[in-house]
Coordinates of C-alpha atoms in Angstrom, one line a residue:
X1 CA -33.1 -38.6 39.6
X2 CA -32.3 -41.7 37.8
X3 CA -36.1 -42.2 36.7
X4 CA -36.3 -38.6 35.8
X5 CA -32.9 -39.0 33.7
X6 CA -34.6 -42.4 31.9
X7 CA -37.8 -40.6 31.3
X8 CA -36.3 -37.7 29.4
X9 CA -34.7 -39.8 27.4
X10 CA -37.3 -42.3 26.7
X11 CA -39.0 -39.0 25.4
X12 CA -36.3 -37.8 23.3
X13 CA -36.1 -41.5 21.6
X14 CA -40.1 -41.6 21.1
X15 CA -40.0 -38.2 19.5
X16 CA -36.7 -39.0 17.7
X17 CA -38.4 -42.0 16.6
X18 CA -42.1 -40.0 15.2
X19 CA -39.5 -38.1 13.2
X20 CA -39.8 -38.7 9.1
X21 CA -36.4 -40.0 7.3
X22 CA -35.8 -36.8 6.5
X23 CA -36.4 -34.9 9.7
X24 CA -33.3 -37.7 11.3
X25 CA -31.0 -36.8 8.7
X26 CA -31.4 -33.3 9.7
X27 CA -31.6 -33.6 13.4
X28 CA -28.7 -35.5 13.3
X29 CA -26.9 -34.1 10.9
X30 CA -27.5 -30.2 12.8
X31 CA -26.6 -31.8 16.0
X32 CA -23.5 -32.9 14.3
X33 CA -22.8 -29.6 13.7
X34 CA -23.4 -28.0 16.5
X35 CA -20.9 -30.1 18.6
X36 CA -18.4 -29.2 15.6
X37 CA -19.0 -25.4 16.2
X38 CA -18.6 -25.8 19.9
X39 CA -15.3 -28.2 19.8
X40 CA -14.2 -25.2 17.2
X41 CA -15.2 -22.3 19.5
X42 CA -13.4 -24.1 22.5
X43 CA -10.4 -24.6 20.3
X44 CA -10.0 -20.9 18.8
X45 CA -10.3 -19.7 22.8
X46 CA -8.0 -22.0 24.1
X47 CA -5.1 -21.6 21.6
X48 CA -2.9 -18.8 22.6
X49 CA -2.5 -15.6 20.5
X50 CA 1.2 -15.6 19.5
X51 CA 3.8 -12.9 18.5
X52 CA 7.1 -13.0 17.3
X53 CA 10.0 -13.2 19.7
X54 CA 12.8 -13.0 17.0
X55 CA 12.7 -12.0 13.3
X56 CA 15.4 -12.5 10.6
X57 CA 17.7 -14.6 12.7
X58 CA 20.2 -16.6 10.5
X59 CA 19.6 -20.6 10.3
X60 CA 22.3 -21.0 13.2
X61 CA 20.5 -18.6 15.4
X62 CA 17.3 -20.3 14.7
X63 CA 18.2 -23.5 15.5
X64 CA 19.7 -22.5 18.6
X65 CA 16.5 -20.4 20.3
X66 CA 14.5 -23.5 18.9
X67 CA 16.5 -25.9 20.9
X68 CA 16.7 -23.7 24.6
X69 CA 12.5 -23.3 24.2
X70 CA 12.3 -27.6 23.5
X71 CA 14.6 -27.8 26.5
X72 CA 12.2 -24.9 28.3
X73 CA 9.3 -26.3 27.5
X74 CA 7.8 -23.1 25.7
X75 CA 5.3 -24.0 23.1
X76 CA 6.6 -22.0 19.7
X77 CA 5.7 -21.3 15.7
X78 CA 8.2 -21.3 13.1
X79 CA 7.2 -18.6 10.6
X80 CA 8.8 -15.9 7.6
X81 CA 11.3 -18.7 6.1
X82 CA 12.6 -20.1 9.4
X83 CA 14.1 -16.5 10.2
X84 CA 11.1 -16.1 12.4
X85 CA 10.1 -17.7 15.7
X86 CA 6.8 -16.5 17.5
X87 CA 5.7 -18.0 21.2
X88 CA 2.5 -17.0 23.0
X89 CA 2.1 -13.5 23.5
X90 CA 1.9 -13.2 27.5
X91 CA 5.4 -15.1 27.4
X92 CA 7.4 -13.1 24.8
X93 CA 9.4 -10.9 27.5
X94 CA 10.5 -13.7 29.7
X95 CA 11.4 -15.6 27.6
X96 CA 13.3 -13.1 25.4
X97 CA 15.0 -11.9 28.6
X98 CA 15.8 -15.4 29.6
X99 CA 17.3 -16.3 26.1
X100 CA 19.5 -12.9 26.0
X101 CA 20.6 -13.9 29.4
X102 CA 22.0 -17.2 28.0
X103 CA 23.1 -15.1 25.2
X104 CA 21.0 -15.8 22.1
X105 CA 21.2 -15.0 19.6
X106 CA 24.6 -15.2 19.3
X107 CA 25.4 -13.5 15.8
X108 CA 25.6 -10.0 15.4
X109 CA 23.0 -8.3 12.9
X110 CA 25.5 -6.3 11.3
X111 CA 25.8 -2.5 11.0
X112 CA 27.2 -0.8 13.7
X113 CA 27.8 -3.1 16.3
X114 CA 30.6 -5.1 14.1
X115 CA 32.8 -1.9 15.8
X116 CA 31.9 -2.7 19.3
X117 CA 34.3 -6.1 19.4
X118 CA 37.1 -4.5 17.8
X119 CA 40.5 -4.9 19.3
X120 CA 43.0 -2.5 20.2
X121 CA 45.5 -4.4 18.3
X122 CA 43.6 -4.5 15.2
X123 CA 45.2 -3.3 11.6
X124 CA 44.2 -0.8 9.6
X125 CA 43.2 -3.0 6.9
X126 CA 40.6 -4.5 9.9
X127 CA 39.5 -1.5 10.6
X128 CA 38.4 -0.4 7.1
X129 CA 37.0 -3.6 6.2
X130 CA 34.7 -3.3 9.4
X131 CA 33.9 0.2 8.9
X132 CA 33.2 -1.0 5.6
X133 CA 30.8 -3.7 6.8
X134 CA 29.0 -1.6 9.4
X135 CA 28.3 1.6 6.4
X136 CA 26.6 -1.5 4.6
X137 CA 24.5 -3.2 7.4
X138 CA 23.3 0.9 8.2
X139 CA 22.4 1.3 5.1
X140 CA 20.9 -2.4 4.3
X141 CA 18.7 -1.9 7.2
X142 CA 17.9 2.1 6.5
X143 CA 16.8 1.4 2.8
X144 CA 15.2 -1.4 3.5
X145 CA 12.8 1.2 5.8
X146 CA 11.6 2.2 2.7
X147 CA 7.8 1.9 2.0
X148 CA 7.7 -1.3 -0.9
X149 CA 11.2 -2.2 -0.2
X150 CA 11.3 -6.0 1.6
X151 CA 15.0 -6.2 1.9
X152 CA 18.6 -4.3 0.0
X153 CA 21.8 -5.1 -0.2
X154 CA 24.4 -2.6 -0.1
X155 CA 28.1 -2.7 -1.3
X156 CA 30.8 -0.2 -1.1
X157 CA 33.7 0.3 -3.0
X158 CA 36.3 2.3 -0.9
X159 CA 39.4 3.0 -2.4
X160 CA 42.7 3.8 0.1
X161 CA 43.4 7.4 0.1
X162 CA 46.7 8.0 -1.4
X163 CA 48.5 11.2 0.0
X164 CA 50.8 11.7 -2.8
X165 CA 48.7 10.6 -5.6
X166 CA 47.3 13.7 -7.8
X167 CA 44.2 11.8 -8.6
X168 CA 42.2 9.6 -6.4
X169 CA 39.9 6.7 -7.4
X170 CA 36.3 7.5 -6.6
X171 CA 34.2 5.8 -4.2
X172 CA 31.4 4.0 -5.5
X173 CA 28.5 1.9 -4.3
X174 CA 25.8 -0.4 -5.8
X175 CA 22.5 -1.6 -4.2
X176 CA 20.3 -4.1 -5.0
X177 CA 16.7 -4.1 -3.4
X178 CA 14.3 -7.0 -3.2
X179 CA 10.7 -5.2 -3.5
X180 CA 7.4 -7.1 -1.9
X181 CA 5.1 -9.0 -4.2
X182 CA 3.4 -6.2 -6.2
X183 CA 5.0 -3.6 -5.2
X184 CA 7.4 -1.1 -7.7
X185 CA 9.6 0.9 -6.9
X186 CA 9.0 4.7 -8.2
X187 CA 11.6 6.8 -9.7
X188 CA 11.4 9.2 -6.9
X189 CA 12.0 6.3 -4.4
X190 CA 14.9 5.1 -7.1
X191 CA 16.5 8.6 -6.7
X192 CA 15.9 8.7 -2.7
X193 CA 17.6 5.7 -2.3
X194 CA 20.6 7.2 -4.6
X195 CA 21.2 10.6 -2.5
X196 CA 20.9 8.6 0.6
X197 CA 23.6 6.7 -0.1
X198 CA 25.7 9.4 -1.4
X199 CA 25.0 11.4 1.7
X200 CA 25.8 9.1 3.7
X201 CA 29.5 8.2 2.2
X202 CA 32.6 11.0 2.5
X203 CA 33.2 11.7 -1.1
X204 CA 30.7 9.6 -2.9
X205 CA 29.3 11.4 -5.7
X206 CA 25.8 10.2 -6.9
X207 CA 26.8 9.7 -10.5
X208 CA 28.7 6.7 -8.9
X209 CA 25.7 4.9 -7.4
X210 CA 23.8 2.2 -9.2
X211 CA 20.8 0.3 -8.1
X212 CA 19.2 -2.4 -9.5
X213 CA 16.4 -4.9 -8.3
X214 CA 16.0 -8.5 -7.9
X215 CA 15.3 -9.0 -11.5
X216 CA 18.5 -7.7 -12.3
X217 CA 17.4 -4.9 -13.8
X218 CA 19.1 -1.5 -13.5
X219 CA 16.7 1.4 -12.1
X220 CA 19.4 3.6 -11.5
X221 CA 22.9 4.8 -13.3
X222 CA 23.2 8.5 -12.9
X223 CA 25.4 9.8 -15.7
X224 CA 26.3 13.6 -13.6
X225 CA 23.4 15.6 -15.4
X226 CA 21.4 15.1 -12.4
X227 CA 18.4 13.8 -14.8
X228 CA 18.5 10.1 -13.6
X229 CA 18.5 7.0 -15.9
X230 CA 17.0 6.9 -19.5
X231 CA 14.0 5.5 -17.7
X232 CA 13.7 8.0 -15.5
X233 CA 14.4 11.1 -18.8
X234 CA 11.4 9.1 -20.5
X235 CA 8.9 9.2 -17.2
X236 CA 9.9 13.1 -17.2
X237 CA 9.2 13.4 -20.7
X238 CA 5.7 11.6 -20.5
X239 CA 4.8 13.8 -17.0
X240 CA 5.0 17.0 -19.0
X241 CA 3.3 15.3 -21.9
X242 CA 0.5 14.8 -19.7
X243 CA 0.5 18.0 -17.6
X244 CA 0.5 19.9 -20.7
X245 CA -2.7 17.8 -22.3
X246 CA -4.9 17.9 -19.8
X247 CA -4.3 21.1 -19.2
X248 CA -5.2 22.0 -22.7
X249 CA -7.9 19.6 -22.6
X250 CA -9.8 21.5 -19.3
X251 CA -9.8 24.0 -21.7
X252 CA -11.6 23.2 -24.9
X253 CA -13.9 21.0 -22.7
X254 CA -15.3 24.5 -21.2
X255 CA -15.2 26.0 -24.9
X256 CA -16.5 23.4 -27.1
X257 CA -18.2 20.7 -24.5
X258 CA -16.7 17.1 -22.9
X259 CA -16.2 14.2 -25.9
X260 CA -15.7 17.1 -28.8
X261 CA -11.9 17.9 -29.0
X262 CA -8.7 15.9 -28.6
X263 CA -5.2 17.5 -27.6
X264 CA -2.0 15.7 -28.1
X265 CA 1.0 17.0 -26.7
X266 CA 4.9 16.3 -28.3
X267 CA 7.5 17.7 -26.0
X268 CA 11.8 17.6 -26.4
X269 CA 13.4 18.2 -22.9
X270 CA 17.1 19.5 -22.8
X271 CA 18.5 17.2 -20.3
X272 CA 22.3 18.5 -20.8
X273 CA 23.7 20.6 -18.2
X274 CA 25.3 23.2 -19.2
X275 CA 27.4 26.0 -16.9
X276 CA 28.4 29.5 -18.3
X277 CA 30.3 32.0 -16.2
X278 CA 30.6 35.6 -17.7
X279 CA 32.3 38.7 -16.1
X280 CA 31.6 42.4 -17.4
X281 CA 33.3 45.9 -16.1
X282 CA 31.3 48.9 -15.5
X283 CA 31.0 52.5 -14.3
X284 CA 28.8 55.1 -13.5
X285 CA 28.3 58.4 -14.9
X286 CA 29.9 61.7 -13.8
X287 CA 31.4 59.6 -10.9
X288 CA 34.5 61.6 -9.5
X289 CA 37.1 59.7 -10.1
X290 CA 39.2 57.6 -7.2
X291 CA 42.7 59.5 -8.1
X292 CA 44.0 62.1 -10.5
X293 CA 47.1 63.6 -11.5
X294 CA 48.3 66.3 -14.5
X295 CA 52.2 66.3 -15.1
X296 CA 52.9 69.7 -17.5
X297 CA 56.7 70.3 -18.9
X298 CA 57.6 73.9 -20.7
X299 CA 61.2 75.1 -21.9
X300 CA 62.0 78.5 -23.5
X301 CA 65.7 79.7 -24.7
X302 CA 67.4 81.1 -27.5
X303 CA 67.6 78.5 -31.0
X304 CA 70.8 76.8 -32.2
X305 CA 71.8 77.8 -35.8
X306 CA 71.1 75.9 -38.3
X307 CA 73.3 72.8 -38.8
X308 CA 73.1 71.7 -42.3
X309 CA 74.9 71.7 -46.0
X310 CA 76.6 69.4 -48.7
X311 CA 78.8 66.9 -48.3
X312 CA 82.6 67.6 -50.0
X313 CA 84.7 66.2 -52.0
X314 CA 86.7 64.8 -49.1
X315 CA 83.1 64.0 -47.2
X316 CA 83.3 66.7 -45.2
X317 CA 79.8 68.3 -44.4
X318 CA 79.9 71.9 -45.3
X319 CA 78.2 73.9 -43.4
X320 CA 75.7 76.4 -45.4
X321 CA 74.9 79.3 -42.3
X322 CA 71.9 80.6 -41.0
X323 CA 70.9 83.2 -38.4
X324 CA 69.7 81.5 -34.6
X325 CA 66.0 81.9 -33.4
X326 CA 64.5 81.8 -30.2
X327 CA 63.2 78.5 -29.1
X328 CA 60.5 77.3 -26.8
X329 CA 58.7 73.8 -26.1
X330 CA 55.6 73.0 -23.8
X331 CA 54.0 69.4 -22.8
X332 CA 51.3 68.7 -20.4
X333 CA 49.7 65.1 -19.5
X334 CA 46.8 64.4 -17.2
X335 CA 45.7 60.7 -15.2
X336 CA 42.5 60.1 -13.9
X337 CA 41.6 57.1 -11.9
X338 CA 38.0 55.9 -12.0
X339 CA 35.9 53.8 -10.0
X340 CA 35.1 50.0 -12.1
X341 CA 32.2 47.8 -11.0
X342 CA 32.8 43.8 -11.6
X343 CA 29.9 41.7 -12.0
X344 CA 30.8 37.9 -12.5
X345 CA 27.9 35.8 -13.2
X346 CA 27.7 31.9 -13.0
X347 CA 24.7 30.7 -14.7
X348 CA 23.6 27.0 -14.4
X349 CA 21.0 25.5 -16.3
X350 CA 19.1 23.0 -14.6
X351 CA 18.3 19.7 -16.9
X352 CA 14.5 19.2 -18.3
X353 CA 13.6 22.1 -19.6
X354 CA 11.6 22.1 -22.8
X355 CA 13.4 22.5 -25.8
X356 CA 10.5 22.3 -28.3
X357 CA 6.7 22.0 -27.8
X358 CA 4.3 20.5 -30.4
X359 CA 0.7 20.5 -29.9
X360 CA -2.4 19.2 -32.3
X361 CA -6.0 20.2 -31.1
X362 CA -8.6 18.1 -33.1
X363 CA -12.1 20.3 -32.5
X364 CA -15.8 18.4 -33.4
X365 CA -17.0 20.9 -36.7
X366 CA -20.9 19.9 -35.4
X367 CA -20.1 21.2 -32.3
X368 CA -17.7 24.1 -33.3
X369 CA -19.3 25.7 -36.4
X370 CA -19.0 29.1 -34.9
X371 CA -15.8 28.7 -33.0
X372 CA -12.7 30.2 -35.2
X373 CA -9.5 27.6 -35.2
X374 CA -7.1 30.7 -34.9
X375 CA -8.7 32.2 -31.5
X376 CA -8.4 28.6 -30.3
X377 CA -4.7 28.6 -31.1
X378 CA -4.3 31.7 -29.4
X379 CA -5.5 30.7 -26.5
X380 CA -3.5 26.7 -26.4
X381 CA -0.6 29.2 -26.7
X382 CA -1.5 31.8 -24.2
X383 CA -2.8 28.9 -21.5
X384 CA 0.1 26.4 -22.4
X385 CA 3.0 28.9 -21.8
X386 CA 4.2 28.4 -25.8
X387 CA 7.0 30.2 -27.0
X388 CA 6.9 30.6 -31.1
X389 CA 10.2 32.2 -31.0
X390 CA 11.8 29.2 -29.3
X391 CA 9.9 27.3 -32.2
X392 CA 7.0 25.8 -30.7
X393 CA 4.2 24.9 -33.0
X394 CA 0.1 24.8 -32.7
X395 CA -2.1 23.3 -35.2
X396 CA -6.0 23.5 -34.8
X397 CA -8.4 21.8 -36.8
X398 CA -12.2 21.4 -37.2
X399 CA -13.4 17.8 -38.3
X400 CA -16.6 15.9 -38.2
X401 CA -15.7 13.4 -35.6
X402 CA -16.9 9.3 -35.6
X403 CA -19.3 8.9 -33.1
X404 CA -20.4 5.3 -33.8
X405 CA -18.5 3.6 -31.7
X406 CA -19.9 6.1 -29.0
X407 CA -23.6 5.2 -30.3
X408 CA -22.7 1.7 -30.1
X409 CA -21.6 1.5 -26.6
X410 CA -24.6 4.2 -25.3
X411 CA -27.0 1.5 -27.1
X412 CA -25.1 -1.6 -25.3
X413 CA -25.6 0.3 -22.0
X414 CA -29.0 1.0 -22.8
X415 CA -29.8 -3.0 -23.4
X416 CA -27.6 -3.4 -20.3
X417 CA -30.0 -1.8 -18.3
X418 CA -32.9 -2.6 -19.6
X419 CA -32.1 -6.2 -19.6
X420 CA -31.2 -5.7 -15.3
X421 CA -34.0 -4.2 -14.6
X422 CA -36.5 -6.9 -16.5
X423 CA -34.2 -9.7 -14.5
X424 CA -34.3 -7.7 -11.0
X425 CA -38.3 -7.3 -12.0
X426 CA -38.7 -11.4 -12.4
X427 CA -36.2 -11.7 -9.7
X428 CA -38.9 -9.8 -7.7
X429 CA -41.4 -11.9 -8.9
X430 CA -40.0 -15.1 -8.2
X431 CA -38.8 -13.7 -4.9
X432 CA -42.3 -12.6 -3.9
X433 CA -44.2 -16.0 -5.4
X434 CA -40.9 -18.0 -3.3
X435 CA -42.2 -15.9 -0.4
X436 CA -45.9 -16.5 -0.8
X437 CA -45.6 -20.8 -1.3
X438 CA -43.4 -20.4 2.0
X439 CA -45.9 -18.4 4.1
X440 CA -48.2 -20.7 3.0
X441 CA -46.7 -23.9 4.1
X442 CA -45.8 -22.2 7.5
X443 CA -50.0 -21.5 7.6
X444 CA -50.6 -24.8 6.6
X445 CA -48.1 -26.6 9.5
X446 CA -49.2 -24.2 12.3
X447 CA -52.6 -25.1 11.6
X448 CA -51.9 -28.8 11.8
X449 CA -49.8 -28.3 14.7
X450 CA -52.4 -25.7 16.7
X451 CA -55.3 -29.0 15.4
X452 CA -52.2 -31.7 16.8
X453 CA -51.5 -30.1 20.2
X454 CA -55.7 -29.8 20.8
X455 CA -56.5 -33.2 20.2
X456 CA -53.1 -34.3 22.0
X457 CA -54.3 -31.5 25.2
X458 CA -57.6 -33.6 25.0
X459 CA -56.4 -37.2 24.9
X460 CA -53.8 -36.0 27.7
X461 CA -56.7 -34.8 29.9
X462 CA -58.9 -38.2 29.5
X463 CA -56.0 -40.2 30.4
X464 CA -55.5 -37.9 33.3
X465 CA -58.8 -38.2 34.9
X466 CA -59.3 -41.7 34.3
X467 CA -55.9 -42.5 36.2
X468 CA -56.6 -39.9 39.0
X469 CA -59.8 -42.4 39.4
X470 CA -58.5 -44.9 39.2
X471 CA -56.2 -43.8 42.0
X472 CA -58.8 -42.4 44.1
X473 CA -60.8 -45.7 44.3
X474 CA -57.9 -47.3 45.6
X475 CA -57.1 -45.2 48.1
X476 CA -60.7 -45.3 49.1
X477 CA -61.0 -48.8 50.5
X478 CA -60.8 -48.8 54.1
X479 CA -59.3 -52.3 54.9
X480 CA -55.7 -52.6 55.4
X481 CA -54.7 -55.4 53.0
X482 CA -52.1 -57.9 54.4
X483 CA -48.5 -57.4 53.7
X484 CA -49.0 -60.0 50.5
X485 CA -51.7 -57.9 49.3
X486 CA -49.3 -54.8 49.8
X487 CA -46.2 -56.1 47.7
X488 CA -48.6 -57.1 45.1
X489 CA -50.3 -53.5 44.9
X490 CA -46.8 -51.8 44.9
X491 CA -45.7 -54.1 42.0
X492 CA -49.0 -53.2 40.2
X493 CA -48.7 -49.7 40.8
X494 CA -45.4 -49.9 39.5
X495 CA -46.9 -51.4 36.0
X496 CA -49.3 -48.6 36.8
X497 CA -46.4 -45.6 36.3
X498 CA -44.4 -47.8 33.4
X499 CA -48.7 -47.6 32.1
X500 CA -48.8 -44.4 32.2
X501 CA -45.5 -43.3 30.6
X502 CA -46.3 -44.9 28.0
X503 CA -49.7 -44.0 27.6
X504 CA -48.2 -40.7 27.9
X505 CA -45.4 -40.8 25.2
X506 CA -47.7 -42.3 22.8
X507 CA -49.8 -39.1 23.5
X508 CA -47.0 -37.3 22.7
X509 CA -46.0 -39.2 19.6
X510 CA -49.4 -40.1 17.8
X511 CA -51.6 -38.0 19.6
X512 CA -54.8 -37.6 16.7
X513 CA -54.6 -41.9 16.8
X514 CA -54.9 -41.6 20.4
X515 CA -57.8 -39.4 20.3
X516 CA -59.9 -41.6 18.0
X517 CA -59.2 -44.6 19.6
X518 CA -60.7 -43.2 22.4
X519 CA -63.6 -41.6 21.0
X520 CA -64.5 -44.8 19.9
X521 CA -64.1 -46.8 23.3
X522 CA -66.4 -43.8 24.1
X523 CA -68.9 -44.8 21.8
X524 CA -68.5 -48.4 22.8
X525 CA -69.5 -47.4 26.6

């Protein structure tokens, strides 16, 4: 085993040492590599995969679970700021049992369970302030659910309720949300997070929410209208804007082709709320009527004379005399009671709608020469939903249109892709001529090495027979030599093996100098 061991590597130094300068730096330099690769490959499978036992713990809580999995012995990573402590992932249960067991972490993560350790004797004022403090953790953690949204502070402002006051302070609430790198928060998120808060508060109204982000600036102050922030009016404005163009736009690109018109749209949206309650009285036709009644008076009797005359000298009224007539009197009244219908309407216009559209269409004249600008207005106003009575206006025009800036940029794609193709085409060709010289030098070293292995086969093969007689004659003499004899043929014969590996490694290293060499003791014979 041993002289099996020593031969190979006897061989592996002669061929090591047949090797050109080069061929070492590589042999060695690839065997460097491949015990790298293998040390990494044992590395990567013997390191454990591991998962996070506890995630935004304070610094306290932290230190504490690092210091119970020291004493445990449970190898651990620190990751997310400290707030995060990962062990291997076929010991995360255990050992997150066995640390709840000893009661870690020990500070509470806010929200709801601030209530659970309340006292019976506690005060009111405690028991505001923790309801207080458990709204905020609930609604820390919910917003901080939100897609883009890393983490949020919330705070409440709760006014005590006064029973006898006629006006009560408003409740009001401010957030501020840390979003991840890259990420923005949309005004529909903006507004989520605004009526989920309000929702979620008795009495909170959402015109009293603010939010703002890390940067301090302020995404959010509802002003009642419903409309949002003046950020969030001018995103409304520019949706519309572009609903409205590229609606147009689909349009005159079927009429007049792709690239030969241009729409622009100016809108004004009416973002004030306004509420208008009315209330009208009505009745039907030839409806009977709920109640009626006539009242009719009539009198008839003889006249009284005539009272009348000139007042005397001692202002006495004299009468003058007249005969009596008969008198008679007659008055009749009628009440009817109809039915009345009340209608009361409350009307309440929701803010955004447009108050005034503007829209300029800009048509090619080479490609519209028999397209009339007035049937094209028609139709912008007809497609786009325009109302001239409310004032909306539509101006078509037909002008020649600049296409050298087009021209210029078809031409640079033009050179573009000529020029790619010529360098994939002498890519190609050095590609193929890289290929050929390499083919060839593969030819070239199999036939030296197919010429190599004959000549070293055929040197092999003389050696071999000359040794196997050599052997043979020896073992042919029929004599038994004395013991002397005997030490001195084993020590020989042991020259006689060292001989031949020799012989046989300088075969295998410089096998066409073998060859000759024998060739000419050949010749020499």
């Amino acid at each position: 085993m041993r002289h099996n061991i020593t031969r190979s590597l006897s061989r592996y130094q002669s061929t090591f040492n047949s090797f050109a300068p080069g061929q070492k730096v590589v042999a060695v330099v690839g065997t460097l590599g491949l015990l790298l690769a293998g040390f990494m490959v044992f590395r990567w499978a013997s390191t454990p995969d591991y998962s996070p036992l506890f995630s935004n713990m304070s610094s306290k809580d932290a230190s504490a679970v690092i210091e119970k999995l020291d004493a445990d012995g449970v190898p651990y990573e620190i990751s997310g700021g400290g707030g995060t402590v990962m062990v291997p992932q076929d010991k995360v249960y255990a050992t997150r049992i066995a640390l709840s067991g000893e009661g870690l972490p020990t500070s509470s993560d806010g929200g709801y369970s601030l209530l659970d350790s309340q006292s019976i004797s506690a005060s009111q004022f405690q028991e505001q302030t923790a309801f207080k403090r458990a709204m905020e953790g609930e609604l820390s953690r919910t917003i901080g659910a939100i897609d883009g949204v890393e983490t949020a502070v919330v705070h409440l402002a709760m006014p005590e309720k006064q029973v006898f006051a006629d006006e009560q302070d408003p409740t009001t609430a401010s957030v501020l949300v840390a979003t991840a790198a890259g990420a923005t928060l949309q005004p529909n998120q903006v507004q989520a997070i605004v009526h989920l808060v309000a929702s979620s508060i008795d009495g909170l109204d959402p015109a009293k929410v603010t939010v703002a982000d890390a940067t301090g600036q302020v995404l959010s102050v509802d002003d009642g209208t419903g409309s949002g922030s003046a950020s969030t009016r001018s995103q409304q404005v520019e949706d519309y804007q572009d609903q409205m163009t590229t609606k147009i736009q689909q349009m005159l690109d079927r009429v007049v082709g792709s690239g030969n018109s241009k729409v622009t749209v100016s809108a004004n949206l009416d973002f004030d709320k306004s509420v208008q309650e009315s209330k009208s009285y009505t009745t039907k036709e030839n409806a009977k009527p709920l109640s009626e009644s006539v009242q009719t008076e009539e009198y008839k009797g003889p006249g009284g004379s005539s009272i009348g005359g000139v007042v005397g000298p001692d202002g006495q009224m004299e009468p003058t005399g007249g005969a009596g007539k008969d008198g008679a009197y007659k008055k009749e009244s009628k009440t009817s009671d109809n039915a009345v219908d009340t209608v009361v309407e409350h009307r309440e216009s929701a803010p955004g709608a447009p108050e005034l559209v503007s829209v300029s269409a800009v048509l090619d004249s080479a490609a519209a020469r028999d397209i009339s600008t007035e049937d094209v207005a028609a139709l912008i106003v007809a497609g786009a939903g325009l109302d001239e009575a409310r004032g909306d206006l539509v101006e078509v025009q037909a002008m020649p249109f600049d296409r050298t800036a087009e021209e210029a940029a078809k031409k640079e794609l033009e050179d573009a892709a000529a020029a790619e193709k010529k360098a994939n085409m002498n890519e190609a060709i050095r590609n193929g001529a890289l290929g050929g010289v390499v083919a060839l030098i593969l030819a070239l070293a199999w036939f030296k090495g197919r010429k190599r292995a004959k000549a070293r086969d055929q040197a092999t093969t003389y050696v071999v027979e000359q040794l196997r007689n050599e052997s043979a004659a020896r073992t042919a003499t029929p004599v038994e030599p004395p013991p002397a004899v005997l030490a001195l043929e084993s020590t020989e014969q042991a020259k006689a093996e060292e001989m031949r590996a020799e012989l046989a490694a300088l075969v295998e290293r410089q096998p066409e100098e073998v060859a000759s060499l024998l060739r000419g003791w050949l010749v020499q014979n």
